Short mmCIF file of C-alpha atoms in Angstrom, two decimals:
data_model
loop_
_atom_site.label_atom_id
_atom_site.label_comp_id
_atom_site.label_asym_id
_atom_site.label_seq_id
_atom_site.Cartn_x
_atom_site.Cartn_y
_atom_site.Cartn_z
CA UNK A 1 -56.59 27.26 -6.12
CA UNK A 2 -54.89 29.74 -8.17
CA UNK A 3 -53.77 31.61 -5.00
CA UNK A 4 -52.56 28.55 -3.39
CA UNK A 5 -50.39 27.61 -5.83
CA UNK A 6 -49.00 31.14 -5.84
CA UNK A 7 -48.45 31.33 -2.20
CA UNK A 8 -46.63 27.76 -2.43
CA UNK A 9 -44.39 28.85 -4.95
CA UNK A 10 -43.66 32.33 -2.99
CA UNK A 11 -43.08 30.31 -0.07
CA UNK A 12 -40.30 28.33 -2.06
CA UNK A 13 -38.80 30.77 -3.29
CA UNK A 14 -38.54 31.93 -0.31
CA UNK A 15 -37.04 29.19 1.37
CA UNK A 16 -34.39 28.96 -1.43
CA UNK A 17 -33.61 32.49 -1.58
CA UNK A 18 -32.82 32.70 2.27
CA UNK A 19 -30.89 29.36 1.82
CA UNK A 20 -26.74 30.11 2.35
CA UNK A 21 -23.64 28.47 4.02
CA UNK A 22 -23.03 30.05 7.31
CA UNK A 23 -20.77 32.49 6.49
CA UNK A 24 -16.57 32.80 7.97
CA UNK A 25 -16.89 36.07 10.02
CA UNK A 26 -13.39 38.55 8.68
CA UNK A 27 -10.49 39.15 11.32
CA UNK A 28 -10.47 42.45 12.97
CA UNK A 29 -7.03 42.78 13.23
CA UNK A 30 -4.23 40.52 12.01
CA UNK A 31 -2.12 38.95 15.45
CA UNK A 32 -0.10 35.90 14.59
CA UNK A 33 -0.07 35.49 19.42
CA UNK A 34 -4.21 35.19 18.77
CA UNK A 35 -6.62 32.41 17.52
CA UNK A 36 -6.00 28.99 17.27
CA UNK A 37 -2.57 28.49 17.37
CA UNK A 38 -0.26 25.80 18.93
CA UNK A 39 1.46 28.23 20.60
CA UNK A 40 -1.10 29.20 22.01
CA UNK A 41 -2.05 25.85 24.17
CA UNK A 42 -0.88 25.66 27.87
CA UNK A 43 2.42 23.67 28.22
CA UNK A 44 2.43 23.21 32.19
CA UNK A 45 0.89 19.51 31.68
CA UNK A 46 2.54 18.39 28.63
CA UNK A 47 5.94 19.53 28.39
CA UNK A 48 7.48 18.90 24.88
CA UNK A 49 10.68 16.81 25.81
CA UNK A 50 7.94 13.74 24.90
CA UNK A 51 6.42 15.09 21.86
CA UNK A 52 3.73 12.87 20.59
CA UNK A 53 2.40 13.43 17.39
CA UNK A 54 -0.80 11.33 16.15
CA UNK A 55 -2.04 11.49 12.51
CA UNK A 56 -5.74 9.59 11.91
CA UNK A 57 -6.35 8.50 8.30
CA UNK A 58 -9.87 8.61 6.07
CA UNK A 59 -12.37 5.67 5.81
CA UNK A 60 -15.63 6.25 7.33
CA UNK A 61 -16.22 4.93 10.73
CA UNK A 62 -13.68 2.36 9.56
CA UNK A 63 -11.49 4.89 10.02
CA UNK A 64 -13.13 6.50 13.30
CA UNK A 65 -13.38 3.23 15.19
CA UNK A 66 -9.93 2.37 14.68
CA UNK A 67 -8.44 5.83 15.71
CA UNK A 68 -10.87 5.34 18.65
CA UNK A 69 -9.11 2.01 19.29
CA UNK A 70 -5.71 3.49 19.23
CA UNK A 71 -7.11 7.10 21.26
CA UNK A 72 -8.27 3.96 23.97
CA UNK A 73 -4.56 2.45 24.24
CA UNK A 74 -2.81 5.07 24.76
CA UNK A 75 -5.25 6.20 27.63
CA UNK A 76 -4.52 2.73 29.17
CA UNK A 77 -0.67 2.87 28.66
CA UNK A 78 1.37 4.40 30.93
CA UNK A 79 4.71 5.64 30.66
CA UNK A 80 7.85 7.01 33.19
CA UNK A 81 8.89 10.91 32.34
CA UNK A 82 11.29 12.03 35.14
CA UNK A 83 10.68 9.14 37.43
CA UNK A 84 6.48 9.74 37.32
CA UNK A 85 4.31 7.53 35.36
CA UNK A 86 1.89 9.48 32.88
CA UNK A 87 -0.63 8.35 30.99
CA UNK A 88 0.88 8.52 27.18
CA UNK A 89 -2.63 10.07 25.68
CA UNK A 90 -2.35 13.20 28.23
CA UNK A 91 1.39 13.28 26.46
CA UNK A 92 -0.37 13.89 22.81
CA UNK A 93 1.05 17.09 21.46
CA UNK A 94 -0.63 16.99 18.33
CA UNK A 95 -3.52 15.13 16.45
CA UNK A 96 -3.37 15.25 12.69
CA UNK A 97 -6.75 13.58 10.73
CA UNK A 98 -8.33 13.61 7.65
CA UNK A 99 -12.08 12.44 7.04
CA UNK A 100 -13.45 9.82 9.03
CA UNK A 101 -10.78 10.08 11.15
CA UNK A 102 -11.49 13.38 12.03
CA UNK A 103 -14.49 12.62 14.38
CA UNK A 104 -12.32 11.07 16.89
CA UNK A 105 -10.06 14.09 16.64
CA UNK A 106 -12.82 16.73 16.77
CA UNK A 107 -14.86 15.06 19.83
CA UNK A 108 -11.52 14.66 21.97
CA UNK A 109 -10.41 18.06 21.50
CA UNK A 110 -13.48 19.33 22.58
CA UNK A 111 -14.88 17.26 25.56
CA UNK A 112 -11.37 15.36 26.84
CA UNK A 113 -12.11 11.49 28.60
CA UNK A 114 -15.93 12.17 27.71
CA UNK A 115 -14.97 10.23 24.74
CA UNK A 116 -14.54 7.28 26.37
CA UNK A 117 -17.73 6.62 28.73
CA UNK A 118 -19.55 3.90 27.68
CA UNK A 119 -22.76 6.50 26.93
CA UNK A 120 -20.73 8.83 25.44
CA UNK A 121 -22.78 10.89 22.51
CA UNK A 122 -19.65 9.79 20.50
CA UNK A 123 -20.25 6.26 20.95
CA UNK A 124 -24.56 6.46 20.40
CA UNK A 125 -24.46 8.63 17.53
CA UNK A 126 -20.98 8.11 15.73
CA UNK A 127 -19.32 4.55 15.99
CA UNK A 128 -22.55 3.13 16.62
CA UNK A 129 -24.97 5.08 14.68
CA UNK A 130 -26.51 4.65 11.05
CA UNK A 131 -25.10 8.16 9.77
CA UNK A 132 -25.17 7.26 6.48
CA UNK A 133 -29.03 6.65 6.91
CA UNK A 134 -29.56 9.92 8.55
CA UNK A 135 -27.75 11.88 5.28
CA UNK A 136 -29.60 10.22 2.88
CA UNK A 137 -33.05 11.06 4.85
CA UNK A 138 -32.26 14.51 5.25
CA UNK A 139 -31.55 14.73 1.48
CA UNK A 140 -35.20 13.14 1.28
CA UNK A 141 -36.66 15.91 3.03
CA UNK A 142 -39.24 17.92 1.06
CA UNK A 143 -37.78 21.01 3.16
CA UNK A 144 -34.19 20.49 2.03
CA UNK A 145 -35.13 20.21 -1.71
CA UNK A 146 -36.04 23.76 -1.58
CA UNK A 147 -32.82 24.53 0.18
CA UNK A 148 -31.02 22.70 -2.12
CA UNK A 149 -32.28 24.94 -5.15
CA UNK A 150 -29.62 27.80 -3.53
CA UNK A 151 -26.67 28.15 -5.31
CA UNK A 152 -25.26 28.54 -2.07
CA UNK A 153 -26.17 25.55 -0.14
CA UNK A 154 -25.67 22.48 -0.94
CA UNK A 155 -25.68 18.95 0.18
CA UNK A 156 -22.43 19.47 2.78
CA UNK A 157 -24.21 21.89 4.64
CA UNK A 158 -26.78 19.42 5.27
CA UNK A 159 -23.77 17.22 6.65
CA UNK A 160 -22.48 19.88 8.64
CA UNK A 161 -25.80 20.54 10.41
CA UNK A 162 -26.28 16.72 10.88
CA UNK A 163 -22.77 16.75 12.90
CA UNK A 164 -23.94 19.47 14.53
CA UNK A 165 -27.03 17.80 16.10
CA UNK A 166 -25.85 14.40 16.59
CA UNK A 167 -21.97 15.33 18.18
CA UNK A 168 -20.95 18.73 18.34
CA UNK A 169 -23.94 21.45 19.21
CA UNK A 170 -22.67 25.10 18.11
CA UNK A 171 -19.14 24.45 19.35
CA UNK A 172 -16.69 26.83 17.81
CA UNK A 173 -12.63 26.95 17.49
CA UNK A 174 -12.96 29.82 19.91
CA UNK A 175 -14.52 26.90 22.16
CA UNK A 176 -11.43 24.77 21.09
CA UNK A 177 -8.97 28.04 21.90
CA UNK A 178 -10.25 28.97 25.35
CA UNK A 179 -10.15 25.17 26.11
CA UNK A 180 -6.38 26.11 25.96
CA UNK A 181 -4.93 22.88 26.20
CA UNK A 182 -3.25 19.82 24.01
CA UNK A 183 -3.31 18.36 21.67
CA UNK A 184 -3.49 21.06 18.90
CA UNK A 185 -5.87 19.63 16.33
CA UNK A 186 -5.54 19.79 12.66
CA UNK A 187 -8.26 18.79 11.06
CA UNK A 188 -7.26 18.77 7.63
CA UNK A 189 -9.23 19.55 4.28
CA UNK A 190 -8.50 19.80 0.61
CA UNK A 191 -8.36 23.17 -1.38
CA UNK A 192 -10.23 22.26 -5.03
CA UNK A 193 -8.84 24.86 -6.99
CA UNK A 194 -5.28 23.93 -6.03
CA UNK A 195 -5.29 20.58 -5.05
CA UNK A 196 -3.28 21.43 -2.10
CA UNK A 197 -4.03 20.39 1.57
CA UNK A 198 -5.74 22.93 3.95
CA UNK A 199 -6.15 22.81 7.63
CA UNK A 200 -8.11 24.03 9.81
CA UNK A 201 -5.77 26.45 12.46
CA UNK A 202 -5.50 30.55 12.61
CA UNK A 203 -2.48 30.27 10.51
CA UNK A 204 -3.92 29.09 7.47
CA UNK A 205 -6.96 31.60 7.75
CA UNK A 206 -4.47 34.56 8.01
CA UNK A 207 -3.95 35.33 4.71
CA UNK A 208 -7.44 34.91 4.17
CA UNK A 209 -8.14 37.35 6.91
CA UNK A 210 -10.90 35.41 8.17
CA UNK A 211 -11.40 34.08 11.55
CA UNK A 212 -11.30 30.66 12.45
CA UNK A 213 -12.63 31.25 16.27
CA UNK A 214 -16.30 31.43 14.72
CA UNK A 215 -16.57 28.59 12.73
CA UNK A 216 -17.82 25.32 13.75
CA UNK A 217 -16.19 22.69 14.37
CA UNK A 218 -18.79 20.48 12.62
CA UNK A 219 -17.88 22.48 9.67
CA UNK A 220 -14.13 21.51 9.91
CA UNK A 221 -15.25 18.03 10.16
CA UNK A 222 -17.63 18.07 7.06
CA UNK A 223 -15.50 19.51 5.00
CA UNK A 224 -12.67 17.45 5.98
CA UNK A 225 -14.95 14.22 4.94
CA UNK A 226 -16.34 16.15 2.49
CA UNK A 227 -15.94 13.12 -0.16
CA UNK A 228 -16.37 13.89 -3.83
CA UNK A 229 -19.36 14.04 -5.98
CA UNK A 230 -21.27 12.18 -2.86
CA UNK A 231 -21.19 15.94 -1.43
CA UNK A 232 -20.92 19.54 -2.93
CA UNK A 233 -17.94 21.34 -1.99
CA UNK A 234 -17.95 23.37 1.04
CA UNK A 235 -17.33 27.09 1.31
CA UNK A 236 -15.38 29.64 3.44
CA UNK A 237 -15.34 33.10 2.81
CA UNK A 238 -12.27 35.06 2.30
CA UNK A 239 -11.63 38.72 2.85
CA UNK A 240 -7.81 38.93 1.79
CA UNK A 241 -5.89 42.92 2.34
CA UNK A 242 -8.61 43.97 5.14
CA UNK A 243 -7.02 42.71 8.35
CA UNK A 244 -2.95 44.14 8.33
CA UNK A 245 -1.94 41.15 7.53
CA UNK A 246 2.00 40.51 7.82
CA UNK A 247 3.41 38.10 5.45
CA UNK A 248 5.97 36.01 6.98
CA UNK A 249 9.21 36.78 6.02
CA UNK A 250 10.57 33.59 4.95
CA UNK A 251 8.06 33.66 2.12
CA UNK A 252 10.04 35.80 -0.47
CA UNK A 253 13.29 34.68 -0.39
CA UNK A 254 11.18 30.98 -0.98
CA UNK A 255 9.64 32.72 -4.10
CA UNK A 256 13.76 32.45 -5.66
CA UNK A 257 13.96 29.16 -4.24
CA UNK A 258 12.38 26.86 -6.92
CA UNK A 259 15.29 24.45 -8.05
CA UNK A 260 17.17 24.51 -4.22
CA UNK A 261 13.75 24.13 -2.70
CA UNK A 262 10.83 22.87 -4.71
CA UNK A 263 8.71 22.29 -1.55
CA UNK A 264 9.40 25.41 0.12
CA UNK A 265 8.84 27.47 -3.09
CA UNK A 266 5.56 25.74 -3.58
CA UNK A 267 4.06 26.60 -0.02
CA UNK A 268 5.24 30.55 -0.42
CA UNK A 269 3.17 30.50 -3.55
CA UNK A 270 0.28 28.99 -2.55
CA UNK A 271 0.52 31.23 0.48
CA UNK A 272 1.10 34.39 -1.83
CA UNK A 273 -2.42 33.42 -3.74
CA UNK A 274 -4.64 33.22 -0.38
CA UNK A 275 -3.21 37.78 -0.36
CA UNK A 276 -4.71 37.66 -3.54
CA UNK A 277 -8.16 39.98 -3.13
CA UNK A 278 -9.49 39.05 -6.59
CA UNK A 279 -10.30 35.98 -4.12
CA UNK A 280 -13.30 35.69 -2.17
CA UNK A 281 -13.87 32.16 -1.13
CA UNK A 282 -12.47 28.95 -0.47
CA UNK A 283 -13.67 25.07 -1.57
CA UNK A 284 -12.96 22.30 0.07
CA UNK A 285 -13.13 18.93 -0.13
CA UNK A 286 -12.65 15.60 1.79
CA UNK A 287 -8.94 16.03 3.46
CA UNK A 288 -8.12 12.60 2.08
CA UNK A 289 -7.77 14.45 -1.44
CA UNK A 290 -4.47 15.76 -0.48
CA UNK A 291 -3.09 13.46 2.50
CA UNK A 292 -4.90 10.26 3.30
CA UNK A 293 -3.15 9.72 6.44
CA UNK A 294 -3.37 13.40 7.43
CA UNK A 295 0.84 13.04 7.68
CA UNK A 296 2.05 15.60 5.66
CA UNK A 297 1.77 19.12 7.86
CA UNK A 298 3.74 17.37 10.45
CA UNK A 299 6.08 16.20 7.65
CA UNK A 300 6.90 19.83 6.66
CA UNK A 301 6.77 20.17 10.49
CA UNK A 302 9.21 18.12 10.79
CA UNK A 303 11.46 19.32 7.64
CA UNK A 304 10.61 23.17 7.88
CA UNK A 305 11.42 25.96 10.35
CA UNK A 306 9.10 28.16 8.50
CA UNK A 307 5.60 26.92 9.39
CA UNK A 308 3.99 27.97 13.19
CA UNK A 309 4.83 25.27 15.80
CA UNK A 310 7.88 23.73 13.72
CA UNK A 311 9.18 20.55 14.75
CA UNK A 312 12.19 21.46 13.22
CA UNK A 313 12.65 24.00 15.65
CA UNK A 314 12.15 22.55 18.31
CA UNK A 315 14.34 19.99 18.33
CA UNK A 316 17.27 22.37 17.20
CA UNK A 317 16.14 24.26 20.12
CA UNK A 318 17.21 21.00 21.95
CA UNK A 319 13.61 20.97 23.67
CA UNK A 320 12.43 17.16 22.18
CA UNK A 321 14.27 14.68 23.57
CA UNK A 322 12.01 11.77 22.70
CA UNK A 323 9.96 12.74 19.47
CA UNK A 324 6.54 9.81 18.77
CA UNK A 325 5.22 9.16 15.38
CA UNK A 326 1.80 7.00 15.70
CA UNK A 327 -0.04 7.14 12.15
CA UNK A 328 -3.12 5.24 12.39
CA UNK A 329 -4.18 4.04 8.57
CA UNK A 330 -7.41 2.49 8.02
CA UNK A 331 -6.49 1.78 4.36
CA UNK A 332 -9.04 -0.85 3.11
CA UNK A 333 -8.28 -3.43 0.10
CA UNK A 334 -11.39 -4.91 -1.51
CA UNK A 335 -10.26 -7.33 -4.46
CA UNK A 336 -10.97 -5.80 -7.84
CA UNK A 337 -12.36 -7.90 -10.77
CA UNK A 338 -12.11 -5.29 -13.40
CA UNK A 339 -9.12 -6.43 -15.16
CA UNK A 340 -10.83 -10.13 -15.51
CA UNK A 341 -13.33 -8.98 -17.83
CA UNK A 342 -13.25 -6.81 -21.42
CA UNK A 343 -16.19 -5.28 -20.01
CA UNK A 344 -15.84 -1.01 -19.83
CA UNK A 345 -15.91 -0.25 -15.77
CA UNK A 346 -19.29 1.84 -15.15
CA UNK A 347 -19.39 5.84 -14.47
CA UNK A 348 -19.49 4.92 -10.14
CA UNK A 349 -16.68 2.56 -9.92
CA UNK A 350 -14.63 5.00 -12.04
CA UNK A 351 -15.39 7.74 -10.01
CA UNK A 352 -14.79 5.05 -6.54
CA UNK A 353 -10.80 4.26 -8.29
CA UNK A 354 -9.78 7.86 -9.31
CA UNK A 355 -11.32 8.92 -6.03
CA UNK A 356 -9.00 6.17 -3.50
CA UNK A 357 -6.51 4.41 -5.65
CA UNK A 358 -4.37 7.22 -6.35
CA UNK A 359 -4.93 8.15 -2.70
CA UNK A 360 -2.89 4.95 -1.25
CA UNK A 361 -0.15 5.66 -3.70
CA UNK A 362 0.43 8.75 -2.06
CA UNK A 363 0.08 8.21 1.15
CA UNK A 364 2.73 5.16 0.47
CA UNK A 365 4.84 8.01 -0.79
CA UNK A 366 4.32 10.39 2.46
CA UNK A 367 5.33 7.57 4.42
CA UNK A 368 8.45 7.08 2.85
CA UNK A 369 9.18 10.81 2.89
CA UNK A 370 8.92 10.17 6.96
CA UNK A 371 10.86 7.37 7.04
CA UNK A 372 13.45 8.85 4.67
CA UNK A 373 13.55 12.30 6.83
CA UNK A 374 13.89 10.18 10.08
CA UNK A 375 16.87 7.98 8.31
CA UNK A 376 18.73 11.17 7.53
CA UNK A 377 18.37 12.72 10.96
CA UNK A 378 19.30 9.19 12.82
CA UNK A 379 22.69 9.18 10.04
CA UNK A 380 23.13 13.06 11.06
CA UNK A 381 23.50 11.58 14.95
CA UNK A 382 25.37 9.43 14.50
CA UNK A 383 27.95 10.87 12.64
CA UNK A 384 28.10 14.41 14.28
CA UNK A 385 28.20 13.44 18.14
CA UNK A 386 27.93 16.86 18.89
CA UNK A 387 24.52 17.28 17.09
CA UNK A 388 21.30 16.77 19.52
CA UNK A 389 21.11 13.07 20.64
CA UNK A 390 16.76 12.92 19.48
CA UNK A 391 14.78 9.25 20.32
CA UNK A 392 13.00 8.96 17.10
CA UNK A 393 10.01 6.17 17.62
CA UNK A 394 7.87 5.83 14.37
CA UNK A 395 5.28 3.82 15.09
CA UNK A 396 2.53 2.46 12.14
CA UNK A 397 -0.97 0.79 13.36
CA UNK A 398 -2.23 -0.78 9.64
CA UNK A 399 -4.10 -3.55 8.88
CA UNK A 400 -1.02 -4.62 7.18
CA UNK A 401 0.42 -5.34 10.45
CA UNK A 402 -1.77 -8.39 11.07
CA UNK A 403 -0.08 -11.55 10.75
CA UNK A 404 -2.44 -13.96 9.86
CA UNK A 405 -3.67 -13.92 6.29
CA UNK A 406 -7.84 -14.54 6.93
CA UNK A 407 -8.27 -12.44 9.97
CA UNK A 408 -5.96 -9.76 7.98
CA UNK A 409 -7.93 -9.87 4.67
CA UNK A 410 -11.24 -9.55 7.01
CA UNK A 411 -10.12 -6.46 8.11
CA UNK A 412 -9.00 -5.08 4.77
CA UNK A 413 -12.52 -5.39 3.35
CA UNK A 414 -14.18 -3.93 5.92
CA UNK A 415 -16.36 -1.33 4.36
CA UNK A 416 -16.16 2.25 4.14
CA UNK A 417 -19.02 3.49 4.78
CA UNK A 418 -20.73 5.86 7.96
CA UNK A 419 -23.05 2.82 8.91
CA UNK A 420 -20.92 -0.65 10.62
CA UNK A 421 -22.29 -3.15 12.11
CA UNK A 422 -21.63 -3.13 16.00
CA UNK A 423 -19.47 -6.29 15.54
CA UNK A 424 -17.17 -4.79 13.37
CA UNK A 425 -17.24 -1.86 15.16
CA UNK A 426 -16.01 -3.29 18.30
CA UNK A 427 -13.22 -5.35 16.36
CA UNK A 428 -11.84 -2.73 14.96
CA UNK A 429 -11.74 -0.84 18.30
CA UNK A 430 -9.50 -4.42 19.59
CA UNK A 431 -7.32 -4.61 16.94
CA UNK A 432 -6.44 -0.97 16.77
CA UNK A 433 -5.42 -1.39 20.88
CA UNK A 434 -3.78 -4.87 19.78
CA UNK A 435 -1.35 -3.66 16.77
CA UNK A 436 -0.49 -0.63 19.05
CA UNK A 437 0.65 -3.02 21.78
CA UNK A 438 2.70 -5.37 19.62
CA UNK A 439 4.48 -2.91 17.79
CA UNK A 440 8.34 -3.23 18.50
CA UNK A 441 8.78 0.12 18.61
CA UNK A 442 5.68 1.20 21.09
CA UNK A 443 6.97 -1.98 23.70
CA UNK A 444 10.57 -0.14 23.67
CA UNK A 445 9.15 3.56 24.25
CA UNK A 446 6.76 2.73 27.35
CA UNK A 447 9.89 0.07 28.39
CA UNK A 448 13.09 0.87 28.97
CA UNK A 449 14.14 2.84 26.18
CA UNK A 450 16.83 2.76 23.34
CA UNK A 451 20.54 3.09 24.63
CA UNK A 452 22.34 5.82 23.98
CA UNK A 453 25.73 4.33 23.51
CA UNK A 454 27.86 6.34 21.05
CA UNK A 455 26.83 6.16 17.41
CA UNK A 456 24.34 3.83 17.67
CA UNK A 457 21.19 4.75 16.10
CA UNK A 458 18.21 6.38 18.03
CA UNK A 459 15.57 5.72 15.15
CA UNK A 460 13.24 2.93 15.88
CA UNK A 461 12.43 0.92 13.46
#
């Protein structure tokens, strides 16, 4: 009995001890034309005169079903570039997500129009599967408690391996890279120790000198729903001053910048600390930390000639001529009745407000930032002829959008959660293709167009 006993705590120890994240393999050799980069992704198809840029929120498959709704649309819409009618998904440039919404953006980038057939391993195992279920059994399993007693692995990786089995296999960003087409993905995650967003592309994982062609793209995904205190942070090595790397050189004259350029002084510091080789690893948590609507890389994009694949640049370069904002918010708003009673809020629903309340704020704040960037560019038109005549379409599918009152307030307390009920499910896939089609904005870019009659605006709305 004795040696039973013995051999079962060996054999736990065992299990714990061999128990790690995967680990982020280090870059050879620095080379800002390698990895996964959007310069990297063949242009032939989807020229950049239409750039489309598509940014997919957090909120569980909420969130998923309603970027699948909108990923649907577009696939359905056609719309006339040089006298040929395209399909308007093919003319996606970019995907930006966060969280739930990064399942949609992770199983499109990898298997294309597979998405959308009605047996589709998206369909059976994400939008209509119990996920949530399926976490909380494997945290049930005897076999994982031992796991679990690592320091270094913890409840996400469980999450990752899940995604791994039910969506994604072992496919890798080098998968993604030699796929070597649009959109570029950016699945986006949330540094802990600086609060700041991170994203999952080669140029973020340069400084770090680690490559992003071997990790997994259910890793991206878990740790870009990685939400807070439900999960343990999620690591990725770092192996900073071993792989040549070449700062870019716009980042120390930013380091002077502070009162001209708050933004741009911020970015060259945070990039300046991932060179730091006191630092080994990174943790990150759920995306929706930092950027809820997964907006604000092509914000700076679009402000910024510093960062890879500018948007900036490219339309100085005079090469967009029509540039497409879709953000696709599955914002939910349950009615609170905290404030009706003298009663202190429990240790869960404090954790629930900090963790999403402040997160709308600031995603109401990104989206004025766009709208306020696009306002001064349309002004800059049309006061400076001379200046690059850009279509600007911003175009917002939000259950705010909904007109009626009931069937909008149904839709806002929808709940976030990986487990809907088919029903819900399929409504939210509707109304996502619905509020896409009625939006003034979407009708004039797949109709006729805005004139371009001298100083009239080119910014829609």
């Amino acid at each position: 009995m004795r040696a039973t006993r013995l051999l079962a705590a060996f054999l736990v120890a065992l299990v714990s001890a061999c128990a790690s994240f995967p680990e982020t393999k280090q870059l050879a050799t620095y080379d800002k034309t390698q990895g996964y980069r959007y310069d990297s992704l063949d242009a032939k198809e989807n020229k950049e005169d239409l750039f489309v840029v598509v940014s997919f929120s957090g909120g569980g498959t909420r969130a998923g079903a309603l970027a699948y709704g909108v990923l649907e649309k577009l696939r359905a819409t056609t719309i006339d570039i040089d006298g040929e009618r395209r399909n308007l998904l093919k003319e996606v440039d970019v995907i930006s997500s966060v969280s739930g919404g990064s399942f949609p953006t992770a199983y499109y980038g990898l298997y294309g129009d597979e998405i959308f057939d009605s047996n589709s391993r998206f369909q059976r195992n994400f939008l209509y599967h119990n996920i949530q279920s399926d976490l909380i059994f494997s945290l049930f399993n005897p076999y994982n408690w031992f796991r679990l007693m690592s320091p270094e692995f913890g409840r996400i990786e469980l999450a990752q391996e899940l995604y791994q089995d039910l969506l994604f296999d072992g496919a890798t960003f080098r998968n993604l890279e030699q796929r070597h087409r649009k959109p570029f993905l950016m699945i986006n995650a949330t540094d802990m120790v600086k609060g700041a967003q991170f994203t999952f592309t080669q140029a973020q994982f340069d400084p770090l000198c680690a490559d992003l062609g071997s990790v997994k793209i259910a890793r991206a995904v878990a740790a870009s729903s990685n939400f807070p205190v439900a999960f343990s942070p999620l690591t990725i090595n770092s192996y900073p001053g071993s792989c040549n790397y070449v700062e870019p050189r716009w980042v120390e004259p930013a380091l002077h910048d502070l009162d001209i350029n708050p933004d741009r002084y911020y970015r060259a510091r945070m990039l300046r600390t991932y060179q730091e080789k006191e630092h080994k690893y990174v943790h990150l948590l759920d995306g929706g930390v930092a950027d809820n609507i997964g907006l604000r890389g092509p914000l700076t994009s679009m402000r910024s000639n510093d960062v890879e694949g500018s948007i900036l640049n490219k339309i100085n370069l005079e090469k967009i001529k029509k540039l497409v904002l879709i953000t696709v918010d599955a914002k939910n708003e349950i009615p609170s009745k905290l404030d009706q009673s003298a009663s202190a809020p429990g240790t869960a629903t404090v954790i629930n407000s900090i963790s999403t309340v402040p997160l709308d704020n600031y995603s109401f704040d990104t989206l004025e930032l766009i709208k306020d960037t696009i306002r001064r560019r349309d002004d800059a038109q049309r006061t400076q002829p001379d200046l690059h005549q850009l279509e600007i379409y911003r175009i917002y599918v939000g259950f705010d959008q909904i007109k009626d009152a009931a069937e909008r307030k149904a839709f806002f307390e929808i709940d976030t959660s990986f487990n809907l009920p088919k029903e819900q499910v399929d409504a939210l896939r509707r109304k996502a293709g619905d509020i896409l089609a009625q939006s003034p904005c979407f009708q004039k870019l797949i109709g006729p167009g805005m004139k371009k009659t001298k100083g009239a605006s080119l910014a829609c709305p």
